[in-house]
PDB file of C-alpha atoms in Angstrom:
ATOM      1  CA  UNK M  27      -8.389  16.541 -36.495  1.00  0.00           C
ATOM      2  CA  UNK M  28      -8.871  17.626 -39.931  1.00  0.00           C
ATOM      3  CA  UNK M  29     -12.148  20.213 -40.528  1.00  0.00           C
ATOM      4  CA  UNK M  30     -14.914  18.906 -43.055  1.00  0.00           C
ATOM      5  CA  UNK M  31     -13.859  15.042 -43.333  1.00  0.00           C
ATOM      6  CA  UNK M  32     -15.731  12.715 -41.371  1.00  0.00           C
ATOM      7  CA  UNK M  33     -13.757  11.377 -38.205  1.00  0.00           C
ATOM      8  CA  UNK M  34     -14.197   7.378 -39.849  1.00  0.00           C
ATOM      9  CA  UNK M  35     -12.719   8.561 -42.901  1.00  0.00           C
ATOM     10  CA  UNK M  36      -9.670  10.444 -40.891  1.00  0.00           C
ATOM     11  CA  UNK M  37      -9.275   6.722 -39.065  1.00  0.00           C
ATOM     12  CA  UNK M  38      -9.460   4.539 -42.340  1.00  0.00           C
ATOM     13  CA  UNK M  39      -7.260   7.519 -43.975  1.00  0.00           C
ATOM     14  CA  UNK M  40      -4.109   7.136 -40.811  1.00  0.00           C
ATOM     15  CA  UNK M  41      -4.081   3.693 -40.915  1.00  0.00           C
ATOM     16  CA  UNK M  42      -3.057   3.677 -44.227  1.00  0.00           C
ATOM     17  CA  UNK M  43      -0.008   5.552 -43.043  1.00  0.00           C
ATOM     18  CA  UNK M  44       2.977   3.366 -42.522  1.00  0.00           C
ATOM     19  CA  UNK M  45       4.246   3.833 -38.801  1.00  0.00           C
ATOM     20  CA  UNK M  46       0.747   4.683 -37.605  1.00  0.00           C
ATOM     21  CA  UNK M  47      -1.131   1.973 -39.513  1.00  0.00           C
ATOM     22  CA  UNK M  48      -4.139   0.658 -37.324  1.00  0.00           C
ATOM     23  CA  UNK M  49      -1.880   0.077 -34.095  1.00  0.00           C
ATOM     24  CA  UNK M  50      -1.458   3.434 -33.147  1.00  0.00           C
ATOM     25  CA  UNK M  51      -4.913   5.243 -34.825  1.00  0.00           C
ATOM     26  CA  UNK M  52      -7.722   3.061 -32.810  1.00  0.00           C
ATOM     27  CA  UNK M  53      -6.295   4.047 -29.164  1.00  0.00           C
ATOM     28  CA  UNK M  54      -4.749   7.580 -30.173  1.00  0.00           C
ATOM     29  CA  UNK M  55      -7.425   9.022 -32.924  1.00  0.00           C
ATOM     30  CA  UNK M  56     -10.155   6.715 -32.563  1.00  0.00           C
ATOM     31  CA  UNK M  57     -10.831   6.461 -28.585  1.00  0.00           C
ATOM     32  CA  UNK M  58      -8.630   9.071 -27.131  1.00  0.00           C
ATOM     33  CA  UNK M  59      -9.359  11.729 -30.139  1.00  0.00           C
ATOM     34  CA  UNK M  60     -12.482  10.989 -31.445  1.00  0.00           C
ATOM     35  CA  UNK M  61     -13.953   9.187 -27.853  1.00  0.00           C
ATOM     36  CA  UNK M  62     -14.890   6.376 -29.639  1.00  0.00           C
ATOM     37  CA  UNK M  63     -15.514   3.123 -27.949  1.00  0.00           C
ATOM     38  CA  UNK M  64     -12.368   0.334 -29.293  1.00  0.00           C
ATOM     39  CA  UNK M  65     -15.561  -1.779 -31.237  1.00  0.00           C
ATOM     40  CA  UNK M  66     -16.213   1.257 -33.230  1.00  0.00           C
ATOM     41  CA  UNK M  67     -12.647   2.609 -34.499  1.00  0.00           C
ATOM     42  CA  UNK M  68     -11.129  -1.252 -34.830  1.00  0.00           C
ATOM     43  CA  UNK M  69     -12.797  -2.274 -37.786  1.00  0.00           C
ATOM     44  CA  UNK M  70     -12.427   0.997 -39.947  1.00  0.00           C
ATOM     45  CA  UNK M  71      -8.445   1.035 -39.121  1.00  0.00           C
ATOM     46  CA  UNK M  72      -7.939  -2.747 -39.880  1.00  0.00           C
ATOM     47  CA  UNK M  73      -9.928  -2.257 -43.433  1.00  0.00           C
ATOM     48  CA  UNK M  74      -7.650   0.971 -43.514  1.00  0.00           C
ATOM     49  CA  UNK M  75      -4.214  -0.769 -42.651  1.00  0.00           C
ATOM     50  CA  UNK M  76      -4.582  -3.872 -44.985  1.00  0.00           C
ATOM     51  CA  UNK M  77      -6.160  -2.323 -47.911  1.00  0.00           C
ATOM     52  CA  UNK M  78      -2.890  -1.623 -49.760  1.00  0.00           C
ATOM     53  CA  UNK M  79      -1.438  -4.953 -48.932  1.00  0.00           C
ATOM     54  CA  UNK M  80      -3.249  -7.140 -51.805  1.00  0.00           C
ATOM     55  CA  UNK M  81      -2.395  -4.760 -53.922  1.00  0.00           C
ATOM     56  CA  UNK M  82       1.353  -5.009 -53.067  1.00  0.00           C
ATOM     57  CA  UNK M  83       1.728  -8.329 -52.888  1.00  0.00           C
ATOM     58  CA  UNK M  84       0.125  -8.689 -56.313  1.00  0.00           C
ATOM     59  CA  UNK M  85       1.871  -5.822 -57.852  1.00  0.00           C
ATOM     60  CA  UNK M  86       4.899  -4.700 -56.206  1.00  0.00           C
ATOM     61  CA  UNK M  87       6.701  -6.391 -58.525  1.00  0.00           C
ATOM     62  CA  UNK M  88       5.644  -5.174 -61.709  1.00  0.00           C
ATOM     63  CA  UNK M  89       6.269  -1.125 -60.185  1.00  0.00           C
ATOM     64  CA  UNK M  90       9.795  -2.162 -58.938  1.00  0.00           C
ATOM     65  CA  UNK M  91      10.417  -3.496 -62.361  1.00  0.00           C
ATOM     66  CA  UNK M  92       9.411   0.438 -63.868  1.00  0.00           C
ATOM     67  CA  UNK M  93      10.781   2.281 -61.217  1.00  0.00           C
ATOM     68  CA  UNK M  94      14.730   0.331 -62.014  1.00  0.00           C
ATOM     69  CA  UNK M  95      14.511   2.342 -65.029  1.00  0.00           C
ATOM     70  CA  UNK M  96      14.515   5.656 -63.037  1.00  0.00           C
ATOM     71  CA  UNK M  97      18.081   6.389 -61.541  1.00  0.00           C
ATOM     72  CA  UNK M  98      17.332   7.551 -58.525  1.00  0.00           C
ATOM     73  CA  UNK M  99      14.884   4.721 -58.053  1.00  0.00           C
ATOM     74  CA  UNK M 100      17.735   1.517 -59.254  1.00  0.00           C
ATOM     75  CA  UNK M 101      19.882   2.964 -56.566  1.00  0.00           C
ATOM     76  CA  UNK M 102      17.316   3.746 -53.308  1.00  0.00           C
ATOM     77  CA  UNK M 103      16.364  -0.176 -54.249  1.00  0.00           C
ATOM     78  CA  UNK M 104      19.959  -1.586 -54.740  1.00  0.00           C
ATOM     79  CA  UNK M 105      20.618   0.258 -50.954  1.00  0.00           C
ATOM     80  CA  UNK M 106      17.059  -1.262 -49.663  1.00  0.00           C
ATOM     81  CA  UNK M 107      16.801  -4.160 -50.539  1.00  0.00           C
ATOM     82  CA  UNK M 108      19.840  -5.858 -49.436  1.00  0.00           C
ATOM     83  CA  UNK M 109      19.285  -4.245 -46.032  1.00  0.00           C
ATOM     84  CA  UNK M 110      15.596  -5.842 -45.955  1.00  0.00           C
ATOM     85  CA  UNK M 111      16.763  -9.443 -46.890  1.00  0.00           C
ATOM     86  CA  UNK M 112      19.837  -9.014 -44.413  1.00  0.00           C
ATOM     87  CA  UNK M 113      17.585  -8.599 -41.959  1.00  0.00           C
ATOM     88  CA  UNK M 114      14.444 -10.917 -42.448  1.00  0.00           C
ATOM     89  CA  UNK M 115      16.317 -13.762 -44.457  1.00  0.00           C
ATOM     90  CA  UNK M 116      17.219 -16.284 -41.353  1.00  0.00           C
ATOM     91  CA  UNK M 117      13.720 -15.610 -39.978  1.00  0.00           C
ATOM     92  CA  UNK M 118      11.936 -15.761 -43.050  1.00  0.00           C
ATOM     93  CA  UNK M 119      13.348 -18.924 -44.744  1.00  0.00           C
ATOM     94  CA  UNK M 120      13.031 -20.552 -41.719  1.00  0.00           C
ATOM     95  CA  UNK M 121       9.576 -19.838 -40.687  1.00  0.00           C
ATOM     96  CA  UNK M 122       8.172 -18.728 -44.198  1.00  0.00           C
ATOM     97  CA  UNK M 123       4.895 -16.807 -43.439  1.00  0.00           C
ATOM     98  CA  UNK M 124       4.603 -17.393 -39.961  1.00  0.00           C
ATOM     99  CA  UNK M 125       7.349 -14.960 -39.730  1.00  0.00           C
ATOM    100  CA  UNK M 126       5.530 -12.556 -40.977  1.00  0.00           C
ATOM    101  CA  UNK M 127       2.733 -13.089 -38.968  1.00  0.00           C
ATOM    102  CA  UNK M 128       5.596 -12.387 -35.590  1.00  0.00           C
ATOM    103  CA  UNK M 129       6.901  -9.874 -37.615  1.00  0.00           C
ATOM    104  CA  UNK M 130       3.598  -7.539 -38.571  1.00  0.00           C
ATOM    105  CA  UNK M 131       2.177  -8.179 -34.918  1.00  0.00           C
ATOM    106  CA  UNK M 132       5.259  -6.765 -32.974  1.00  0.00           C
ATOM    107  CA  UNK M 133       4.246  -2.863 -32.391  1.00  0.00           C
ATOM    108  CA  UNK M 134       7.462  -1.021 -32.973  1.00  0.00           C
ATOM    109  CA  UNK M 135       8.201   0.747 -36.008  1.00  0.00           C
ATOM    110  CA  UNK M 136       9.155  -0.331 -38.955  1.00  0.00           C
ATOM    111  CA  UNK M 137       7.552  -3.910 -38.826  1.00  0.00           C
ATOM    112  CA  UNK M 138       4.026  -2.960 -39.778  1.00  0.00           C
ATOM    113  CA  UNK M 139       2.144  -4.500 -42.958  1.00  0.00           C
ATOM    114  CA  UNK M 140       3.574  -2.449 -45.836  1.00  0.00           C
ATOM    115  CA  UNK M 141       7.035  -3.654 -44.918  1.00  0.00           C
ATOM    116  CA  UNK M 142       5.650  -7.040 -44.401  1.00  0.00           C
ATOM    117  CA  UNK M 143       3.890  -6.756 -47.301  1.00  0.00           C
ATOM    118  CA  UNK M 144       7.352  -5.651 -49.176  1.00  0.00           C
ATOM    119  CA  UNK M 145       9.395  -8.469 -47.188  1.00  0.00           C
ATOM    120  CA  UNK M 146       6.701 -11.113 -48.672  1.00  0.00           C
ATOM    121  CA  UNK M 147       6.961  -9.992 -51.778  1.00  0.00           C
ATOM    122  CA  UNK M 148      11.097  -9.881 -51.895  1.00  0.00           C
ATOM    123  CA  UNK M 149      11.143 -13.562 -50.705  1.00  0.00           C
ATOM    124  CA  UNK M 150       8.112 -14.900 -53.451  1.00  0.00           C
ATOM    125  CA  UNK M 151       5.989 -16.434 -50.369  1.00  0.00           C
ATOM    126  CA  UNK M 152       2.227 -17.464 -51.264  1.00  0.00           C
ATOM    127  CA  UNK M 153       0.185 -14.784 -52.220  1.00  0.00           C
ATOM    128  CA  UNK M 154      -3.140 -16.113 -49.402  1.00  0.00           C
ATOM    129  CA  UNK M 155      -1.042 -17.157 -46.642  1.00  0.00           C
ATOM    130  CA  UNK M 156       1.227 -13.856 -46.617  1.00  0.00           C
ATOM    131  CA  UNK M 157      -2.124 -11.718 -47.170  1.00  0.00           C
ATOM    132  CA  UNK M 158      -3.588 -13.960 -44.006  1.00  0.00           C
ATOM    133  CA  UNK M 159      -0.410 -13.704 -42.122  1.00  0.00           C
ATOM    134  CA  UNK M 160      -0.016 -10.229 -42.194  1.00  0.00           C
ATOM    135  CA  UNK M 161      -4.027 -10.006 -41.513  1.00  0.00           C
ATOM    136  CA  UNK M 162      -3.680 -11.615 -38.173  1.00  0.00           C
ATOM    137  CA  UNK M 163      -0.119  -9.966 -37.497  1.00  0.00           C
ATOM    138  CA  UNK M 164      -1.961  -6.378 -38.004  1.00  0.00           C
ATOM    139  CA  UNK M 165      -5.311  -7.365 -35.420  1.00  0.00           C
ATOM    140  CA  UNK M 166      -2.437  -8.547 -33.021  1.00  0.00           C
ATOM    141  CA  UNK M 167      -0.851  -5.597 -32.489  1.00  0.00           C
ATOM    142  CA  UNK M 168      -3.878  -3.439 -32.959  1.00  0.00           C
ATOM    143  CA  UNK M 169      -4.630  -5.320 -29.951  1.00  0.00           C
ATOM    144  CA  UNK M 170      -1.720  -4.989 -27.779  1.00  0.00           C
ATOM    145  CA  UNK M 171      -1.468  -1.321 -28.417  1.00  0.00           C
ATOM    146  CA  UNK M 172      -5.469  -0.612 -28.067  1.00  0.00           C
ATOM    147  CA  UNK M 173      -5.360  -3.149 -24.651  1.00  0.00           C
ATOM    148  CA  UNK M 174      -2.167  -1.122 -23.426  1.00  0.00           C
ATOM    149  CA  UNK M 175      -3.877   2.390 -23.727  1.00  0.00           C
ATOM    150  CA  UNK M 176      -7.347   1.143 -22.164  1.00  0.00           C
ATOM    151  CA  UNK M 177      -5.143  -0.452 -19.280  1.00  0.00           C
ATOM    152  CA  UNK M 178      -3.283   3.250 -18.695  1.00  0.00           C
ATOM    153  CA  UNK M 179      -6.448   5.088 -19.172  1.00  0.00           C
ATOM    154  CA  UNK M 180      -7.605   3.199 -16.789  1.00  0.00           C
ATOM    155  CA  UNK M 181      -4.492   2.988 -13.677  1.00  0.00           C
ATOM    156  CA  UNK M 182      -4.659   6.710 -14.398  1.00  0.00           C
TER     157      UNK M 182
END
């Protein structure tokens, strides 16, 4: 995919991405891509996909904080984050972080671990059991979406 840079840095690199995160990477870069077996490319993309959630769930709070002074910033967050605790807040105060954990493992856009990450964050929930929920959440889906593509690759 990209001359010069070792293929497990290109997987740890995508799974970073939100929308691709570690769900999509390990069956479509790692195996299909790269012809790597699932053990191989699964453990890179997980490190990959939930490195930058400590970091926002410790921090988020403090950037959002300096980006309100920036214009542009105050109002893409006064749009956002309604929307985002519209959406989650009957789920959320309901099930707390177990939520999350439904939330991160469901494969569809949109509902990977940087948004979970943002959604824990947004409603103050615990600091270890959001980091664990969205953990297991994230290996969930990995999952599904790796089991899916072996299944097809395998019918076809």
């Amino acid at each position: 995919m990209i001359d010069g840079l070792a293929e497990w840095i290109q997987i740890f690199l995508l799974s970073m991405i939100p929308g691709l995160e570690s769900r999509y990477v390990v069956p479509l870069v790692g195996i299909h891509e790269f012809g790597w077996t699932w053990w191989q490319a699964f453990p890179i993309a997980i490190a990959g996909n939930m490195i930058l959630v400590p970091v926002i769930l410790r921090f988020f709070k403090k950037v959002e904080l300096f980006l309100r002074r920036l214009p542009k910033w105050k109002k893409a967050m006064e749009w956002g984050f309604p929307i985002i605790r519209h959406r989650a807040n009957d789920k959320i105060t309901t099930y707390e972080t177990a939520a999350l954990l439904f939330f991160v493992a469901i494969p569809l856009p949109f509902t990977g671990a940087g948004l979970g990450s943002l959604i824990a964050v947004l409603f103050d929930l615990p600091f270890s059991r959001s980091l664990l929920m969205i953990f297991i959440g994230v290996v969930i889906s990995t999952v599904a979406t790796t089991s899916i593509y072996l299944t097809g690759s395998l019918v076809i």
